[in-house]
């Protein structure tokens, strides 16, 4: 009799909710934990090609920390599509302007670059303050 490897289905995922407080936490360390939870690598049913991850809510994104001199030297780039249309912004200015994007960019870079990665990225909710509209889902607090 052959033994088969179990492959999880989309219906096997319960879809728990987790809450991460980014107050005073280093950006890269929190981003790796979030990316791993979104993919479902903590789950015994983890299957690389199936969404077996959790929903993650991040609060206090404006109080995230960067090590070294990254606050002034790290740059985020975007392009308008026109000739000479390369724009850049430092991490400090981005945290002042849109602090949620700093965490989103870090996590998005750690997810797969395919349709599954785009689907997983939609399960990340980031908020600058300590209030969020997901109390009804009763997210469990995660430690980083």
Coordinates of C-alpha atoms in Angstrom, one line a residue:
X1 CA 0.0 0.0 0.0
X2 CA 1.3 3.4 -1.0
X3 CA 1.5 6.3 1.5
X4 CA 0.6 9.6 0.1
X5 CA 1.8 13.0 1.2
X6 CA -1.1 15.2 2.4
X7 CA -1.6 18.4 0.4
X8 CA -3.8 21.0 2.1
X9 CA -6.7 22.5 0.3
X10 CA -8.0 26.1 0.5
X11 CA -11.0 24.9 2.6
X12 CA -8.6 23.4 5.2
X13 CA -7.5 26.9 6.3
X14 CA -9.4 28.3 9.3
X15 CA -8.0 31.8 8.7
X16 CA -7.2 33.0 12.2
X17 CA -6.5 36.7 12.9
X18 CA -3.3 38.0 14.6
X19 CA -2.5 41.4 16.1
X20 CA 1.1 42.7 16.0
X21 CA 2.1 45.9 17.9
X22 CA 5.0 47.5 16.1
X23 CA 5.8 50.0 18.9
X24 CA 9.6 50.1 19.2
X25 CA 10.2 46.9 17.2
X26 CA 12.8 46.6 14.5
X27 CA 11.3 46.7 11.0
X28 CA 13.1 43.6 9.5
X29 CA 12.4 41.4 12.5
X30 CA 8.7 42.1 12.6
X31 CA 8.4 41.8 8.7
X32 CA 9.9 38.3 8.8
X33 CA 7.4 37.2 11.4
X34 CA 4.5 38.7 9.5
X35 CA 5.6 37.2 6.2
X36 CA 5.9 33.8 7.7
X37 CA 2.5 34.0 9.3
X38 CA 0.8 35.2 6.1
X39 CA 2.3 32.2 4.2
X40 CA 1.2 29.8 6.9
X41 CA 4.7 28.4 7.7
X42 CA 3.7 28.1 11.4
X43 CA 0.9 25.8 10.4
X44 CA 1.4 22.0 10.3
X45 CA -0.8 21.9 7.2
X46 CA 1.6 24.3 5.3
X47 CA 1.6 23.7 1.6
X48 CA 3.7 26.0 -0.6
X49 CA 1.2 26.5 -3.3
X50 CA -1.9 27.0 -1.1
X51 CA -3.0 29.9 1.1
X52 CA -2.7 28.3 4.6
X53 CA -1.8 31.5 6.4
X54 CA -3.5 33.9 8.8
X55 CA -4.8 37.4 8.6
X56 CA -2.5 39.9 10.3
X57 CA -3.3 43.4 11.7
X58 CA -0.4 45.7 12.5
X59 CA -0.9 48.7 14.8
X60 CA 1.5 51.5 15.7
X61 CA 3.3 51.5 12.4
X62 CA 4.4 55.0 13.0
X63 CA 6.6 53.9 16.0
X64 CA 8.6 51.3 14.0
X65 CA 12.4 51.3 14.5
X66 CA 15.3 51.0 12.0
X67 CA 18.8 50.1 13.0
X68 CA 22.0 52.0 12.2
X69 CA 21.7 55.0 9.9
X70 CA 18.9 53.5 7.8
X71 CA 16.5 56.1 8.8
X72 CA 18.4 58.7 6.8
X73 CA 20.2 56.6 4.2
X74 CA 17.6 54.0 3.1
X75 CA 15.7 55.1 0.0
X76 CA 12.5 53.9 -1.5
X77 CA 12.2 54.3 -5.3
X78 CA 9.2 54.5 -7.7
X79 CA 9.0 55.4 -11.4
X80 CA 6.3 57.4 -13.2
X81 CA 6.9 55.5 -16.5
X82 CA 8.1 58.6 -18.2
X83 CA 11.7 59.4 -19.2
X84 CA 13.6 60.8 -16.1
X85 CA 10.6 59.9 -13.9
X86 CA 12.5 58.1 -11.1
X87 CA 11.5 59.4 -7.7
X88 CA 12.9 58.5 -4.4
X89 CA 12.2 59.2 -0.7
X90 CA 14.1 58.5 2.4
X91 CA 12.8 56.1 5.1
X92 CA 12.5 59.0 7.6
X93 CA 10.3 61.1 5.2
X94 CA 8.2 58.0 4.3
X95 CA 7.6 57.2 8.0
X96 CA 6.5 60.8 8.5
X97 CA 4.3 60.8 5.4
X98 CA 2.8 57.3 5.2
X99 CA 4.2 55.0 8.0
X100 CA 2.0 52.1 6.9
X101 CA 3.9 51.8 3.6
X102 CA 7.3 51.1 5.3
X103 CA 5.9 47.8 6.8
X104 CA 4.0 47.0 3.6
X105 CA 7.1 47.3 1.4
X106 CA 9.2 45.2 3.8
X107 CA 6.6 42.4 4.0
X108 CA 5.8 42.5 0.3
X109 CA 9.4 41.9 -0.6
X110 CA 9.4 38.7 1.5
X111 CA 6.4 37.1 -0.1
X112 CA 6.4 35.0 -3.3
X113 CA 6.4 37.0 -6.5
X114 CA 3.4 35.4 -8.1
X115 CA -0.4 35.3 -7.9
X116 CA -0.3 33.6 -4.5
X117 CA 1.9 36.3 -3.1
X118 CA -0.5 39.0 -4.2
X119 CA -3.4 37.1 -2.6
X120 CA -1.4 36.7 0.7
X121 CA -0.5 40.4 0.7
X122 CA -4.2 41.4 0.8
X123 CA -4.5 39.6 4.1
X124 CA -2.2 42.2 5.8
X125 CA -3.8 45.2 7.4
X126 CA -1.5 48.0 8.7
X127 CA -2.5 51.1 10.7
X128 CA -0.4 54.0 11.9
X129 CA -2.2 54.4 15.3
X130 CA -3.2 52.0 18.0
X131 CA -6.9 51.8 16.8
X132 CA -8.1 49.3 14.1
X133 CA -11.6 48.4 12.8
X134 CA -11.0 44.6 13.2
X135 CA -12.2 44.1 16.8
X136 CA -15.1 41.9 15.6
X137 CA -12.6 39.3 14.3
X138 CA -11.0 39.0 17.8
X139 CA -7.3 39.0 16.7
X140 CA -5.0 37.2 19.1
X141 CA -1.9 39.3 20.1
X142 CA 1.4 38.0 18.7
X143 CA 4.8 38.6 20.3
X144 CA 7.7 39.5 18.0

